[in-house]
Amino acid sequence: MTRTGDTDLTAQSTSEAHAEAAATAGVQGLLFDDDLRPMPEDVGFRGPTACAAAGITYRQLDYWARTGLVSPSVRPATGSGTQRLYGFRDVLLLKVIKRLLDAGISLQQIRTAIAHLSKRGIDDLTQITLMSDGASVYMCTSPDEVIDLLAGGQGVFGIALGGVWREVEGSLSELPTERADGHGDDDHHANDELAARRRARMTG
């Protein structure tokens, strides 16, 4: 378990506290059972689409891009008339930032947390739960770490990135995509793939 200020934490707790924390983590969906796959790296989403999926304003999106919090990874703006394209991972991070802001976490703490998340591979992200006590953000990479944090009393709320992934996936399945070469995704392949994943989870 790592606090995003680079401080390691070890929570001491009783077995009863662990049992209660495990039940809480299960109810809140904070444990790790996700089997998720990324989209093709050459498929992206324009700014308004990324905003719609993440639940943020275009002003926020633009500010975060200009300040380096989340930059469009598929295609950056390179001049007048150039459309930025955000990848699936970018939209996922935007959604996480929105959740943290809504929970009252400071932008400074969020920048530190996002910097840590940005260094991880896409597969690693689905196995992370972000926990916060309202002041610091902690990255938990195993169920035991979530339980330790809850049992120690530090975790006020948690964000399972696998769950956020599914939410973003569902939102983007209904929105237009574009390829990095500037062509629209006319055959809707990426959208169809997202929609198929969503249907499979709902029926399976």
Coordinates of C-alpha atoms in Angstrom, one line a residue, residues 49-165:
T49 CA -16.7 13.1 -26.1
A50 CA -14.1 12.7 -23.4
C51 CA -15.9 15.4 -21.4
A52 CA -19.2 13.6 -21.7
A53 CA -17.8 10.2 -20.7
A54 CA -15.9 11.7 -17.7
G55 CA -18.6 14.1 -16.6
I56 CA -16.4 17.2 -16.7
T57 CA -16.6 20.5 -18.5
Y58 CA -14.5 21.4 -21.6
R59 CA -12.9 24.2 -19.6
Q60 CA -11.6 21.6 -17.1
L61 CA -10.4 19.4 -19.9
D62 CA -8.5 22.2 -21.5
Y63 CA -7.0 23.4 -18.3
W64 CA -5.8 19.9 -17.3
A65 CA -4.3 19.4 -20.7
R66 CA -2.5 22.8 -20.6
T67 CA -1.1 22.1 -17.1
G68 CA -0.1 18.5 -17.9
L69 CA -2.5 16.8 -15.6
V70 CA -4.0 14.7 -18.4
S71 CA -2.7 15.2 -21.9
P72 CA -4.3 13.6 -25.0
S73 CA -2.2 10.5 -25.7
V74 CA -3.6 9.5 -29.2
R75 CA -3.2 12.9 -30.8
P76 CA -2.1 16.2 -29.2
A77 CA -3.1 19.5 -30.5
T78 CA -0.4 20.6 -33.0
G79 CA -1.8 23.8 -34.4
S80 CA -4.9 25.7 -35.4
G81 CA -7.7 23.4 -36.4
T82 CA -6.1 20.2 -34.9
Q83 CA -8.4 18.1 -32.8
R84 CA -7.0 16.5 -29.7
L85 CA -7.8 12.9 -29.3
Y86 CA -7.9 11.2 -25.9
G87 CA -7.3 7.5 -25.5
F88 CA -9.4 5.2 -23.3
R89 CA -6.8 5.4 -20.5
D90 CA -6.9 9.2 -20.6
V91 CA -10.7 9.2 -20.2
L92 CA -10.4 6.8 -17.3
L93 CA -8.0 9.2 -15.5
L94 CA -10.3 12.1 -16.2
K95 CA -13.1 10.2 -14.6
V96 CA -11.0 9.4 -11.6
I97 CA -10.0 13.0 -11.2
K98 CA -13.7 14.0 -11.3
R99 CA -14.4 11.5 -8.5
L100 CA -11.6 12.7 -6.4
L101 CA -12.6 16.4 -6.8
D102 CA -16.2 15.5 -5.9
A103 CA -14.9 13.9 -2.7
G104 CA -13.2 17.1 -1.7
I105 CA -9.6 16.0 -2.5
S106 CA -7.3 18.9 -3.2
L107 CA -6.0 19.3 -6.8
Q108 CA -2.4 19.1 -5.5
Q109 CA -3.1 15.7 -4.0
I110 CA -4.9 14.6 -7.2
R111 CA -1.9 15.7 -9.3
T112 CA 0.4 13.5 -7.2
A113 CA -2.0 10.5 -7.4
I114 CA -2.4 10.9 -11.2
A115 CA 1.4 11.1 -11.6
H116 CA 1.7 7.8 -9.9
L117 CA -1.1 6.2 -11.9
S118 CA 0.3 7.5 -15.2
K119 CA 3.6 5.6 -14.6
R120 CA 1.7 2.3 -14.4
G121 CA 0.8 0.0 -17.3
I122 CA -2.8 -0.2 -18.4
D123 CA -3.1 -3.7 -16.9
D124 CA -1.9 -2.5 -13.5
L125 CA -4.6 0.2 -13.4
T126 CA -7.5 -2.3 -13.3
Q127 CA -5.9 -3.8 -10.1
I128 CA -5.7 -0.6 -8.1
T129 CA -8.2 0.8 -5.6
L130 CA -7.6 4.5 -4.6
M131 CA -8.5 5.1 -0.9
S132 CA -8.6 8.4 0.8
D133 CA -9.1 9.8 4.3
G134 CA -10.0 13.2 2.9
A135 CA -6.4 14.5 3.0
S136 CA -4.2 11.9 1.5
V137 CA -4.7 9.4 -1.4
Y138 CA -3.5 5.8 -1.0
M139 CA -3.0 3.3 -3.8
C140 CA -3.9 -0.3 -2.8
T141 CA -2.9 -3.1 -5.1
S142 CA -4.3 -6.1 -3.2
P143 CA -7.4 -6.9 -1.2
D144 CA -5.3 -7.2 1.9
E145 CA -4.1 -3.6 1.6
V146 CA -7.6 -2.4 1.2
I147 CA -8.7 -4.4 4.3
D148 CA -5.7 -3.1 6.3
L149 CA -6.4 0.5 5.5
L150 CA -10.1 0.2 6.3
A151 CA -9.3 -1.7 9.6
G152 CA -6.8 1.0 10.5
G153 CA -9.5 3.7 10.1
Q154 CA -7.7 5.7 7.4
G155 CA -10.0 4.8 4.5
V156 CA -13.0 7.1 4.3
F157 CA -13.9 6.2 0.8
G158 CA -12.4 4.2 -2.1
I159 CA -12.4 4.2 -5.9
A160 CA -11.9 0.8 -7.6
L161 CA -10.4 1.6 -11.0
G162 CA -11.8 -1.5 -12.4
G163 CA -15.3 -0.2 -11.6
V164 CA -14.5 3.2 -13.1
W165 CA -13.2 1.4 -16.2

